Coordinates of C-alpha atoms in Angstrom, one line a residue:
M1 CA 0.0 0.3 0.0
S2 CA 1.4 3.3 -1.0
I3 CA 1.7 6.1 1.4
G4 CA -1.2 7.8 -0.2
K5 CA -3.3 5.1 0.3
N6 CA -2.2 4.4 3.8
I7 CA -3.4 8.3 4.8
K8 CA -7.0 7.9 3.1
K9 CA -7.1 4.2 5.2
L10 CA -6.4 6.3 8.5
R11 CA -8.5 9.0 7.2
E12 CA -11.5 7.0 6.9
I13 CA -11.1 5.1 10.0
H14 CA -11.1 8.2 12.0
N15 CA -14.2 9.5 9.7
L16 CA -12.3 12.7 9.3
S17 CA -12.9 14.8 5.8
Q18 CA -9.6 15.7 3.8
K19 CA -10.2 19.4 5.0
E20 CA -10.2 18.1 8.4
L21 CA -6.9 15.9 8.0
A22 CA -5.1 18.9 5.8
E23 CA -5.8 20.9 9.1
I24 CA -3.6 18.3 11.3
A25 CA -1.2 18.0 8.5
G26 CA -0.6 21.6 8.8
V27 CA -1.4 21.7 4.6
S28 CA -4.4 22.4 2.3
D29 CA -7.0 19.8 1.5
K30 CA -5.9 19.7 -2.1
A31 CA -2.7 18.3 -0.8
V32 CA -4.1 15.9 0.7
S33 CA -6.1 14.8 -2.3
T34 CA -2.8 14.9 -4.3
W35 CA -1.4 12.6 -1.7
E36 CA -4.4 10.2 -1.7
N37 CA -4.3 9.9 -5.4
G38 CA -0.4 9.2 -5.7
I39 CA 0.0 12.5 -7.5
K40 CA 2.6 13.6 -4.7
E41 CA 3.8 12.3 -1.7
P42 CA 3.6 14.3 1.8
R43 CA 6.6 16.1 3.1
M44 CA 8.1 14.2 6.4
G45 CA 7.1 17.3 8.4
A46 CA 3.4 16.4 7.7
I47 CA 3.9 12.8 8.2
Q48 CA 5.1 13.1 11.8
K49 CA 2.2 15.7 12.3
I50 CA -0.1 13.3 11.5
A51 CA 2.0 10.5 13.1
D52 CA 1.7 12.9 16.5
H53 CA -1.8 13.5 15.9
F54 CA -2.8 10.0 16.2
G55 CA -0.3 8.7 18.8
I56 CA 1.6 5.8 15.8
L57 CA 4.9 6.1 14.8
K58 CA 5.8 7.7 11.2
S59 CA 6.9 4.1 9.8
D60 CA 2.9 2.8 10.6
I61 CA 2.5 5.7 7.7
I62 CA 5.4 5.0 5.6
E63 CA 5.3 1.2 5.3
D64 CA 3.2 -0.6 3.0
Q65 CA 0.3 -2.2 4.5
K66 CA 0.7 -1.0 7.9
I67 CA -2.4 0.7 8.3
N68 CA -4.2 -1.8 7.3
R69 CA -2.4 -4.6 9.5
L70 CA -3.5 -2.3 12.5
N71 CA -7.4 -2.8 12.0
T72 CA -7.5 -6.3 11.4
K73 CA -9.2 -9.1 13.1
D74 CA -6.2 -11.0 13.3
Q75 CA -4.1 -8.2 15.3
L76 CA -7.0 -8.3 17.7
T77 CA -7.4 -11.9 18.7
G78 CA -4.2 -13.3 17.8
D79 CA -2.2 -11.8 21.3
S80 CA -5.4 -10.0 23.1
I81 CA -7.1 -10.1 26.3
P82 CA -11.2 -9.4 26.8
M83 CA -12.1 -6.4 28.7
P84 CA -15.5 -5.5 29.7
L85 CA -17.5 -3.2 27.4
L86 CA -20.0 -1.3 29.8
G87 CA -22.1 0.8 27.7
S88 CA -22.4 4.1 25.7
I89 CA -20.6 7.4 26.4
A90 CA -21.8 10.8 24.8
A91 CA -19.2 12.6 23.0
G92 CA -21.9 15.4 22.9
V93 CA -24.8 15.7 25.0
P94 CA -24.5 13.7 28.1
L95 CA -26.4 10.3 27.7
E96 CA -27.0 7.3 30.1
M97 CA -24.1 4.7 30.4
V98 CA -26.1 1.9 30.3
P99 CA -23.9 -1.6 31.6
V100 CA -23.8 -4.3 29.3
K101 CA -22.6 -8.0 29.8
E102 CA -20.2 -8.0 26.9
M103 CA -16.7 -8.2 26.3
V104 CA -14.3 -7.0 23.9
N105 CA -10.7 -8.3 23.0
V106 CA -8.1 -5.8 23.6
P107 CA -4.2 -6.3 22.4
R108 CA -2.5 -7.5 25.7
E109 CA 0.1 -4.8 26.1
V110 CA -2.9 -2.1 26.7
A111 CA -4.9 -4.9 29.0
E112 CA -2.1 -5.5 30.8
T113 CA -0.9 -1.7 31.4
Y114 CA -4.7 -0.7 32.3
P115 CA -5.8 -3.8 34.2
E116 CA -8.9 -2.0 36.0
A117 CA -10.1 -0.1 33.3
F118 CA -13.4 -0.8 30.8
L119 CA -15.0 0.3 27.9
V120 CA -17.1 2.2 26.5
T121 CA -18.5 3.3 23.1
V122 CA -18.5 7.0 22.2
N123 CA -21.7 8.4 20.3
G124 CA -21.6 12.0 19.0
D125 CA -18.9 14.4 17.5
S126 CA -18.1 16.3 20.3
M127 CA -14.7 14.6 20.8
N128 CA -14.0 13.9 17.1
K129 CA -10.7 15.8 16.6
I130 CA -9.5 12.8 19.3
V131 CA -11.9 10.4 19.3
P132 CA -14.3 9.3 16.4
S133 CA -18.2 8.8 17.0
G134 CA -18.5 4.9 17.2
A135 CA -14.7 4.2 18.6
L136 CA -14.3 2.1 21.9
A137 CA -12.8 4.2 24.7
L138 CA -10.6 2.5 27.4
I139 CA -11.5 4.0 30.5
D140 CA -9.3 4.1 33.5
P141 CA -10.8 4.7 36.8
T142 CA -7.5 4.3 39.0
E143 CA -6.0 6.8 37.2
E144 CA -5.5 10.2 37.9
V145 CA -7.4 12.9 36.2
K146 CA -5.5 16.1 35.7
N147 CA -6.7 19.2 34.3
G148 CA -6.5 19.1 30.7
D149 CA -7.0 15.1 30.7
I150 CA -10.0 13.7 28.7
A151 CA -12.1 12.0 31.2
A152 CA -15.4 9.9 31.3
V153 CA -17.7 12.6 33.5
T154 CA -21.2 11.3 34.9
V155 CA -23.7 14.3 35.1
N156 CA -26.8 14.4 37.7
G157 CA -25.5 11.5 38.9
Y158 CA -26.2 8.8 36.1
D159 CA -25.6 10.5 33.1
A160 CA -21.9 10.0 31.3
T161 CA -19.9 12.2 29.0
L162 CA -16.4 12.0 27.5
K163 CA -14.6 15.6 27.8
R164 CA -11.4 17.3 28.4
F165 CA -11.5 18.0 31.8
F166 CA -10.7 21.5 33.7
K167 CA -11.5 22.1 37.5
F168 CA -10.9 25.5 39.0
Q169 CA -11.7 27.1 42.7
D170 CA -15.3 27.8 41.5
G171 CA -16.6 25.0 39.0
I172 CA -15.7 22.5 36.4
T173 CA -15.5 23.0 33.2
L174 CA -15.9 20.4 30.1
E175 CA -14.5 21.2 26.9
P176 CA -14.9 19.5 23.6
E177 CA -12.4 18.6 20.6
T178 CA -14.7 19.1 17.7
Y179 CA -14.6 20.4 14.3
N180 CA -18.1 20.8 14.7
P181 CA -18.3 24.6 15.4
E182 CA -22.2 24.2 17.0
I183 CA -20.7 22.2 19.8
S184 CA -19.9 24.7 22.8
T185 CA -18.0 24.0 26.5
Q186 CA -20.1 23.1 29.5
Y187 CA -19.4 24.8 32.4
Y188 CA -21.3 23.9 36.0
S189 CA -20.4 26.5 38.7
S190 CA -19.7 25.1 42.4
K191 CA -23.3 26.3 43.4
E192 CA -24.9 24.5 40.7
Q193 CA -23.1 21.4 41.5
E194 CA -24.8 21.0 45.1
Y195 CA -27.9 19.9 43.0
N196 CA -26.2 18.8 39.6
P197 CA -23.2 16.9 41.0
I198 CA -19.9 16.1 38.7
H199 CA -18.3 12.9 39.2
V200 CA -15.1 11.7 37.4
K201 CA -15.8 8.1 36.4
G202 CA -12.1 7.9 34.7
K203 CA -9.3 8.9 32.8
L204 CA -9.3 7.7 28.7
V205 CA -5.9 6.1 28.3
W206 CA -6.7 4.8 24.9
Y207 CA -9.3 3.8 21.8
M208 CA -9.5 1.3 18.9
A209 CA -12.5 1.3 16.4
P210 CA -14.4 -1.8 16.9
L211 CA -14.5 -4.9 14.4
N212 CA -17.9 -4.2 12.8
I213 CA -17.0 -0.1 12.0
K214 CA -17.9 0.9 8.3
F215 CA -15.8 2.5 6.3

């Protein structure tokens, strides 16, 4: 697979338009089109920006078939450990997180690094700069959540949402990371939390595409 095809595959995995990927790489959407069509190849600086954004190596983009292999069923089941999928979590307006009895295979290295973690399905596009809708997000309740971390947070005691978390003396801010300009930051003052409590359930530590995702 060429570099251009690897880039296209990566873009489709994360449900991004050419314009959105161009913003990540610091180029024009026309440049992304030329890469994907094999007319030109990206410079190493652009490849590095893409790799850094998605937390992968440059070689994952450059090497033949690398992106394809990262998302095959064989990769997941070859050396994996089942972890619990508890339900859904919103990446937009908070949704109820409903526990379900299902186990999903996760790469062994990830599962052993976060043995107490659980998976949730992300719904909505308010975190799509980081985590695409439909992804399975791994939440670790034992990891300390610091200002600026992405966390699973319950609202009203039973709703759950995935947002970038900031705690201040007078309140809590839940910030989106989205390409959608209509989604805004949510703020809950200390007084409001007396009757509308906010609880952190865990830190986002990893995510993956489900096996049945459609491209």
